[in-house]
Short mmCIF file of C-alpha atoms in Angstrom, two decimals:
data_model
loop_
_atom_site.label_atom_id
_atom_site.label_comp_id
_atom_site.label_asym_id
_atom_site.label_seq_id
_atom_site.Cartn_x
_atom_site.Cartn_y
_atom_site.Cartn_z
CA PRO A 1 17.67 68.85 -42.83
CA PRO A 2 18.96 67.77 -39.42
CA PRO A 3 20.02 65.52 -37.78
CA TYR A 4 23.53 65.44 -39.22
CA ARG A 5 26.17 62.73 -39.21
CA TYR A 6 29.80 62.32 -40.30
CA VAL A 7 30.99 58.81 -41.17
CA LEU A 8 34.73 58.17 -41.37
CA PHE A 9 36.13 55.39 -43.58
CA ARG A 10 39.62 53.87 -43.91
CA ALA A 11 41.35 51.80 -46.59
CA ASP A 12 44.72 50.11 -46.16
CA SER A 13 47.44 51.45 -48.50
CA ILE A 14 47.66 54.95 -49.90
CA ASP A 15 45.91 53.81 -53.09
CA GLY A 16 43.33 51.69 -51.25
CA GLN A 17 39.81 51.46 -52.66
CA ASN A 18 38.32 48.96 -50.19
CA PHE A 19 36.98 51.37 -47.54
CA THR A 20 35.57 50.11 -44.26
CA GLU A 21 33.63 52.21 -41.77
CA LEU A 22 35.84 53.40 -38.95
CA ALA A 23 33.69 55.75 -36.85
CA THR A 24 30.38 57.64 -36.82
CA PHE A 25 29.87 61.11 -35.33
CA ASP A 26 26.40 62.53 -34.76
CA GLY A 27 26.02 66.31 -34.93
CA LEU A 28 28.46 68.86 -36.29
CA ASN A 29 30.73 69.28 -33.24
CA THR A 30 33.22 66.46 -33.89
CA THR A 31 35.70 67.29 -36.66
CA GLY A 32 38.68 65.16 -35.72
CA TYR A 33 39.64 61.60 -34.87
CA VAL A 34 42.82 59.76 -33.82
CA ASP A 35 43.25 56.42 -35.58
CA SER A 36 45.60 54.54 -33.26
CA LEU A 37 47.14 51.06 -33.16
CA ARG A 38 47.57 50.91 -36.95
CA ASN A 39 50.38 49.24 -38.88
CA THR A 40 52.06 52.30 -40.38
CA LEU A 41 55.43 50.66 -41.03
CA ASP A 42 54.40 48.40 -43.90
CA PHE A 43 51.92 50.69 -45.70
CA GLY A 44 50.08 53.97 -45.49
CA HIS A 45 46.34 54.48 -45.11
CA ARG A 46 43.67 56.34 -47.04
CA TYR A 47 40.64 58.03 -45.48
CA ARG A 48 37.29 59.40 -46.62
CA VAL A 49 34.52 61.29 -44.79
CA ASP A 50 30.84 61.08 -45.75
CA PHE A 51 28.30 63.70 -44.68
CA ARG A 52 24.75 62.46 -44.05
CA SER A 53 21.56 64.21 -43.00
CA GLY A 54 17.87 63.71 -42.32
CA VAL A 55 16.01 61.10 -40.33
CA ASN A 56 17.37 58.34 -42.61
CA PHE A 57 20.86 59.84 -42.67
CA ASP A 58 20.85 60.06 -46.46
CA LEU A 59 24.20 60.67 -48.11
CA VAL A 60 24.70 64.36 -48.91
CA GLY A 61 28.26 64.02 -50.20
CA SER A 62 31.69 62.49 -49.72
CA ALA A 63 35.00 64.26 -49.35
CA ASP A 64 37.69 63.18 -51.79
CA ALA A 65 39.76 60.41 -50.21
CA ALA A 66 43.20 61.38 -48.91
CA SER A 67 46.13 59.30 -47.73
CA THR A 68 48.77 59.73 -45.12
CA VAL A 69 52.31 60.49 -46.27
CA TYR A 70 54.14 57.17 -46.53
CA LEU A 71 57.88 57.45 -45.95
CA LYS A 72 60.34 54.90 -47.35
CA THR A 73 63.99 55.04 -46.30
CA LYS A 74 67.03 53.45 -47.91
CA GLY A 75 70.53 53.39 -46.45
CA VAL A 76 73.37 54.17 -48.85
CA ASP A 77 77.03 55.13 -48.40
CA ARG A 78 77.21 57.78 -45.63
CA ALA A 79 73.61 58.78 -46.36
CA VAL A 80 69.94 57.82 -46.12
CA GLU A 81 67.53 58.41 -49.00
CA LEU A 82 63.94 59.36 -48.19
CA ASN A 83 61.03 58.87 -50.61
CA MET A 84 57.67 60.36 -49.68
CA THR A 85 54.52 59.08 -51.38
CA ASN A 86 50.92 60.11 -50.86
CA ASN A 87 47.58 60.18 -52.61
CA THR A 88 45.77 63.42 -51.80
CA PRO A 89 43.35 65.65 -53.70
CA TRP A 90 45.57 68.62 -52.80
CA LEU A 91 49.11 69.49 -53.86
CA ASN A 92 51.93 68.97 -51.36
CA TYR A 93 54.50 71.67 -52.10
CA ARG A 94 56.91 71.40 -49.18
CA TYR A 95 58.24 68.60 -46.98
CA VAL A 96 59.95 69.27 -43.65
CA ILE A 97 62.41 66.49 -42.81
CA LEU A 98 62.78 65.58 -39.14
CA ARG A 99 65.49 63.25 -37.81
CA GLU A 100 65.49 61.65 -34.36
CA ASN A 101 68.42 62.97 -32.37
CA PRO A 102 69.80 60.88 -30.78
CA THR A 103 68.28 57.70 -32.21
CA GLY A 104 65.92 56.15 -29.67
CA SER A 105 65.28 59.39 -27.78
CA GLY A 106 61.89 60.18 -29.31
CA VAL A 107 63.11 63.74 -29.98
CA PHE A 108 62.85 64.76 -33.64
CA ASP A 109 64.62 67.86 -34.94
CA SER A 110 63.96 69.58 -38.25
CA ILE A 111 67.07 69.09 -40.41
CA ALA A 112 65.95 70.23 -43.87
CA GLU A 113 63.18 71.11 -46.30
CA SER A 114 62.48 69.51 -49.65
CA TYR A 115 60.27 70.85 -52.41
CA THR A 116 60.07 67.44 -54.06
CA ASP A 117 59.06 64.02 -52.72
CA PHE A 118 62.73 62.93 -52.40
CA TYR A 119 65.48 63.91 -49.95
CA ARG A 120 68.99 62.59 -49.33
CA ASP A 121 70.45 63.08 -45.83
CA THR A 122 74.24 63.08 -46.27
CA GLY A 123 77.32 63.20 -44.06
CA LEU A 124 76.18 60.26 -41.92
CA VAL A 125 78.23 57.51 -40.29
CA ASN A 126 78.05 54.08 -41.95
CA GLY A 127 76.68 51.41 -39.62
CA GLU A 128 74.61 53.91 -37.60
CA GLU A 129 70.80 53.84 -37.62
CA TYR A 130 68.88 57.04 -38.40
CA CYS A 131 65.14 57.55 -37.92
CA TYR A 132 62.96 60.11 -39.70
CA ARG A 133 59.50 61.64 -39.94
CA VAL A 134 58.20 64.02 -42.57
CA GLU A 135 55.65 66.84 -42.36
CA ALA A 136 54.03 67.70 -45.69
CA TYR A 137 52.53 71.12 -46.37
CA GLY A 138 49.93 71.38 -49.11
CA ARG A 139 46.97 73.27 -50.50
CA TYR A 140 44.12 72.92 -52.93
CA THR A 141 45.07 74.66 -56.16
CA ALA A 142 41.63 75.17 -57.70
CA ASN A 143 40.23 77.49 -55.03
CA ASP A 144 42.11 80.05 -52.92
CA SER A 145 39.26 80.31 -50.41
CA LEU A 146 39.89 76.82 -48.99
CA PRO A 147 42.00 76.52 -45.82
CA ALA A 148 45.77 76.41 -46.32
CA PRO A 149 48.27 75.11 -45.56
CA LEU A 150 47.12 71.54 -45.04
CA PHE A 151 49.40 69.45 -42.82
CA ASN A 152 50.01 65.75 -43.37
CA ARG A 153 52.53 63.75 -41.33
CA SER A 154 54.28 60.50 -42.15
CA GLN A 155 55.01 57.53 -39.98
CA GLU A 156 58.46 57.07 -38.42
CA ALA A 157 60.90 55.20 -40.67
CA CYS A 158 64.49 54.15 -39.96
CA ALA A 159 67.49 52.98 -41.98
CA PHE A 160 71.18 52.28 -41.48
CA ALA A 161 73.68 54.32 -43.46
CA ARG A 162 75.86 51.70 -45.11
CA ASP A 163 78.69 51.39 -47.55
CA THR A 164 77.06 50.36 -50.81
CA ILE A 165 79.95 51.24 -53.11
CA ALA A 166 82.02 48.27 -54.25
CA PRO A 167 85.80 48.67 -54.17
CA CYS A 168 87.61 49.20 -57.45
CA ALA A 169 88.60 46.01 -59.26
CA PRO A 170 92.31 45.18 -58.99
CA LEU A 171 94.53 45.74 -62.01
CA PHE A 172 95.53 42.28 -63.16
CA SER A 173 98.25 41.07 -65.48
CA LEU A 174 99.93 37.80 -66.39
CA ARG A 175 102.85 36.71 -68.48
CA THR A 176 104.10 33.37 -69.66
CA VAL A 177 107.82 32.71 -69.13
CA CYS A 178 108.13 29.13 -70.23
CA PRO A 179 105.65 26.75 -71.75
CA ASP A 180 104.71 25.54 -68.26
CA THR A 181 105.14 28.74 -66.11
CA VAL A 182 102.76 31.69 -65.84
CA TYR A 183 103.37 34.71 -63.59
CA PHE A 184 100.36 36.56 -62.17
CA SER A 185 100.45 40.02 -60.65
CA TRP A 186 97.81 42.47 -59.45
CA ARG A 187 97.62 45.75 -57.65
CA THR A 188 94.89 47.91 -56.24
CA PRO A 189 94.30 51.02 -58.31
CA ALA A 190 94.88 54.37 -56.62
CA GLY A 191 91.78 56.15 -55.37
#
């Protein structure tokens, strides 16, 4: 019975279990909320919505908790590796990779798609910083009547492409000429 109420909860980290009340919405008209001024660089967030009804706003049910996509970047030689993690009750089947171009402009262009939670952006310049966002596309797999696709966006994450490959060890040799003389020689291997 009416009146109706939605209560939104948030937990820090994509696996968070310690939910705190974030907002309350009376009636059925509000179905969205912007959670601003959050630390999205160090960890993701997990959300849950409760539906309540009646004069005492008794709990009718809770939606399964779902997290944001948390993007981790790692600079490697002429590339940046992207790892996407999330904790959702639906299946994410496609990730659209967006890179800021140029860095600092706030303009993100789609550069690739990944069908796994990992992507490696190659052909980059070592020492340059590259910033990314990811858009995940998902759906519930148990019921085709539920809305699809579901969109879930990551935070912005940056990394420097950097030379992480050690040079080849020099080829080293020595020889003893006299009891008190040793000759050392080395050369860098080809390649």
